[in-house]
Tab-separated table of C-alpha atoms in Angstrom:
chain	number	residue	atom	x	y	z
A	20	MET	CA	66.963	160.331	250.732
A	21	ARG	CA	66.184	162.340	248.130
A	22	CYS	CA	63.330	164.910	248.450
A	23	LYS	CA	60.219	164.538	246.140
A	24	ASP	CA	59.432	167.498	244.016
A	25	PRO	CA	55.859	167.567	242.557
A	26	GLU	CA	56.672	169.295	239.782
A	27	LYS	CA	59.161	166.527	238.545
A	28	GLN	CA	57.094	163.494	239.583
A	29	GLN	CA	54.422	164.944	237.290
A	30	ARG	CA	56.485	165.088	234.346
A	31	ILE	CA	57.307	161.705	235.240
A	32	LYS	CA	53.675	160.988	234.946
A	33	THR	CA	53.022	162.857	231.922
A	34	ALA	CA	56.072	161.175	230.043
A	35	MET	CA	54.488	157.651	231.185
A	36	VAL	CA	51.138	158.354	229.691
A	37	HIS	CA	52.666	159.774	226.627
A	38	LEU	CA	55.189	156.516	226.072
A	39	PHE	CA	52.341	154.451	227.066
A	40	LEU	CA	49.986	155.624	224.643
A	41	ARG	CA	52.669	156.003	221.479
A	42	GLU	CA	54.668	152.911	222.278
A	43	GLY	CA	52.024	150.562	224.567
A	44	ILE	CA	52.919	148.875	227.620
A	45	ASP	CA	56.195	147.077	226.423
A	46	GLY	CA	57.524	149.939	224.389
A	47	THR	CA	57.438	151.998	227.675
A	48	SER	CA	60.637	151.855	229.943
A	49	ILE	CA	61.926	153.231	232.597
A	50	SER	CA	64.804	154.814	230.680
A	51	LYS	CA	62.594	156.243	228.155
A	52	ILE	CA	60.219	157.831	230.906
A	53	ALA	CA	63.382	159.705	232.458
A	54	LYS	CA	64.713	160.647	228.928
A	55	GLU	CA	61.120	161.893	227.972
A	56	ALA	CA	60.491	163.762	231.594
A	57	GLY	CA	64.184	164.807	231.720
A	58	VAL	CA	65.430	163.275	234.567
A	59	SER	CA	67.918	160.397	235.098
A	60	PRO	CA	66.392	156.872	235.970
A	61	ALA	CA	67.736	156.828	239.581
A	62	THR	CA	64.838	159.979	239.795
A	63	ILE	CA	62.082	157.926	238.928
A	64	TYR	CA	62.878	155.181	241.442
A	65	VAL	CA	62.713	157.815	244.047
A	66	TYR	CA	59.059	158.090	243.393
A	67	TYR	CA	57.879	154.364	242.286
A	68	ASN	CA	59.555	151.207	242.756
A	69	SER	CA	58.963	149.649	239.375
A	70	LYS	CA	57.115	150.564	235.968
A	71	GLU	CA	54.321	148.292	237.268
A	72	GLU	CA	54.064	150.287	240.366
A	73	MET	CA	54.196	153.515	238.517
A	74	LEU	CA	51.487	152.356	235.862
A	75	SER	CA	49.143	150.963	238.665
A	76	GLU	CA	49.337	154.455	240.659
A	77	VAL	CA	48.759	156.717	237.702
A	78	PHE	CA	46.074	154.604	236.540
A	79	ARG	CA	44.533	154.825	240.040
A	80	GLU	CA	44.863	158.573	240.129
A	81	TYR	CA	43.602	159.409	236.572
A	82	SER	CA	40.687	156.886	237.299
A	83	ARG	CA	39.575	158.903	240.570
A	84	GLN	CA	40.227	162.157	238.386
A	85	SER	CA	37.570	161.339	236.174
A	86	TYR	CA	34.966	161.080	238.651
A	87	GLN	CA	35.830	164.168	240.813
A	88	TYR	CA	35.286	166.238	237.813
A	89	LEU	CA	31.824	164.601	237.614
A	90	LEU	CA	31.478	165.151	240.936
A	91	ARG	CA	32.158	168.495	240.730
A	92	ARG	CA	29.426	169.152	238.498
A	93	MET	CA	26.947	167.188	240.583
A	94	HIS	CA	24.546	168.180	243.731
A	95	PRO	CA	21.851	166.733	245.878
A	96	GLU	CA	19.151	169.336	244.848
A	97	MET	CA	19.553	167.887	241.136
A	98	ASP	CA	16.105	166.483	239.754
A	99	CYS	CA	16.877	162.950	238.065
A	100	GLU	CA	16.859	164.305	234.547
A	101	GLU	CA	19.458	166.808	235.116
A	102	LEU	CA	21.936	164.512	236.751
A	103	ILE	CA	21.843	162.075	233.956
A	104	GLU	CA	22.383	164.668	231.662
A	105	THR	CA	25.305	166.030	233.894
A	106	ILE	CA	26.656	162.213	233.989
A	107	VAL	CA	26.713	162.189	230.238
A	108	ARG	CA	27.654	165.580	229.271
A	109	GLY	CA	30.395	165.400	232.375
A	110	CYS	CA	31.946	162.304	230.916
A	111	TYR	CA	31.945	163.124	227.353
A	112	ALA	CA	33.332	166.702	228.323
A	113	PHE	CA	36.457	165.366	230.547
A	114	SER	CA	37.246	162.992	227.611
A	115	THR	CA	37.474	165.910	225.076
A	116	GLU	CA	39.189	168.698	227.972
A	117	HIS	CA	41.861	165.827	229.096
A	118	GLU	CA	41.814	163.440	226.229
A	119	GLU	CA	45.378	161.632	226.937
A	120	ILE	CA	43.936	161.158	229.936
A	121	PHE	CA	41.017	159.711	229.036
A	122	SER	CA	42.696	157.344	226.604
A	123	PHE	CA	45.211	156.271	228.991
A	124	VAL	CA	42.388	155.344	231.736
A	125	GLU	CA	40.469	153.422	228.674
A	126	GLN	CA	43.494	151.678	227.374
A	127	CYS	CA	44.639	150.497	231.118
A	128	SER	CA	41.141	149.426	231.954
A	129	ARG	CA	41.163	146.936	229.241
A	130	CYS	CA	44.265	145.354	230.479
A	131	PRO	CA	43.026	142.659	233.475
A	132	THR	CA	46.193	143.161	235.329
A	133	LEU	CA	45.674	146.946	235.760
A	134	SER	CA	41.892	147.199	235.709
A	135	SER	CA	42.100	144.560	238.664
A	136	GLN	CA	43.536	147.344	240.815
A	137	VAL	CA	40.949	149.793	240.150
A	138	SER	CA	37.753	149.341	241.721
A	139	GLU	CA	35.190	151.583	239.803
A	140	GLU	CA	32.775	151.064	242.481
A	141	GLU	CA	35.331	152.701	244.882
A	142	CYS	CA	35.826	155.628	242.615
A	143	TYR	CA	32.068	156.426	241.488
A	144	CYS	CA	30.229	155.366	245.147
A	145	GLU	CA	29.735	159.095	245.909
A	146	ILE	CA	27.896	159.092	242.139
A	147	PHE	CA	25.667	156.213	243.244
A	148	ASP	CA	24.772	157.540	246.976
A	149	LEU	CA	23.299	160.067	244.989
A	150	ILE	CA	21.300	157.785	242.361
A	151	HIS	CA	20.310	155.501	245.716
A	152	ALA	CA	18.638	158.204	247.410
A	153	TYR	CA	16.628	158.868	244.062
A	154	GLN	CA	15.964	155.159	243.923
A	155	ALA	CA	14.909	155.057	247.274
A	156	ARG	CA	12.277	157.856	246.588
A	157	GLY	CA	10.750	155.978	243.247
A	158	LEU	CA	12.297	158.409	241.011
A	159	MET	CA	14.694	155.819	239.412
A	160	ARG	CA	14.592	152.246	238.568
A	161	ALA	CA	16.073	150.035	241.013
A	162	TYR	CA	18.454	148.369	238.711
A	163	SER	CA	21.940	147.309	240.302
A	164	ASP	CA	25.097	149.119	240.210
A	165	ARG	CA	26.544	147.607	237.782
A	166	ASN	CA	23.965	147.854	235.023
A	167	ILE	CA	23.356	151.633	235.955
A	168	GLY	CA	27.068	152.079	235.461
A	169	ALA	CA	27.143	150.334	232.441
A	170	LEU	CA	24.479	152.059	230.908
A	171	LEU	CA	25.538	155.443	231.917
A	172	PHE	CA	29.397	155.473	231.331
A	173	ALA	CA	29.921	152.727	228.509
A	174	PRO	CA	28.012	154.606	225.616
A	175	VAL	CA	29.478	157.621	226.464
A	176	ARG	CA	33.114	156.273	226.278
A	177	PHE	CA	31.864	154.963	223.292
A	178	LEU	CA	30.647	158.208	222.009
A	179	ALA	CA	34.250	159.798	223.069
A	180	THR	CA	36.269	156.843	221.627
A	181	ASN	CA	34.516	157.401	218.255
A	182	ARG	CA	34.121	160.985	218.182
A	183	ARG	CA	36.179	161.985	215.089
A	184	SER	CA	34.366	159.104	213.101
A	185	LEU	CA	30.666	159.749	214.545
A	186	GLY	CA	30.562	163.605	214.300
A	187	ALA	CA	27.333	165.427	215.334
A	188	ASP	CA	28.735	165.645	218.802
A	189	GLU	CA	25.819	167.418	220.409
A	190	THR	CA	23.208	165.549	218.185
A	191	ASN	CA	24.530	162.166	219.568
A	192	LEU	CA	24.833	163.559	222.906
A	193	ASN	CA	21.320	164.574	223.400
A	194	GLU	CA	20.021	161.262	221.495
A	195	LEU	CA	22.018	159.404	224.393
A	196	VAL	CA	20.729	161.560	227.190
A	197	GLN	CA	17.063	161.205	226.160
A	198	ILE	CA	17.655	157.489	225.852
A	199	LEU	CA	19.080	156.873	229.467
A	200	GLN	CA	16.441	159.001	230.716
A	201	ASN	CA	13.648	157.011	229.019
A	202	LEU	CA	15.685	153.837	230.508
A	203	LEU	CA	16.496	154.771	233.979
A	204	LEU	CA	13.610	156.985	235.151
A	205	ARG	CA	9.903	156.315	236.601
């Protein structure tokens, strides 16, 4: 059995994401991934059993990575206003700092087959633990997790996806933070 090399595996993942974004799921083949990663097709099978498995695993990993990025910016001592602002600005910052990963996750999340394999609730449960603590203290409205998730994440994703055409990033982010604070805080 061949040894796994983390650097080689990262090259494979990076090549797969590049191809997926450039050519779509149907245009992304094991042979193209191997060529772009500088490995043989057989090497890919050391790490993944199929293209579908690779796509699912990388989607799960990168989905979690975006939430971990947020969690590193949050702490239990934050007040509610700061929490909402941190989530909005953190999501937006991740999208600009990790543009390819953000685009890949966004596209995968619109694919029913892939999106069913990644539970957003599983990814952001720690974020909601903090939100639940604020709700229990009566500081945040007790909306459902699904609605709070939609309110917090969907508008930021929209701004991030359309940032080149919308312009005025800071103005839009400031306004969004204010809107969400007004909607969610008591």
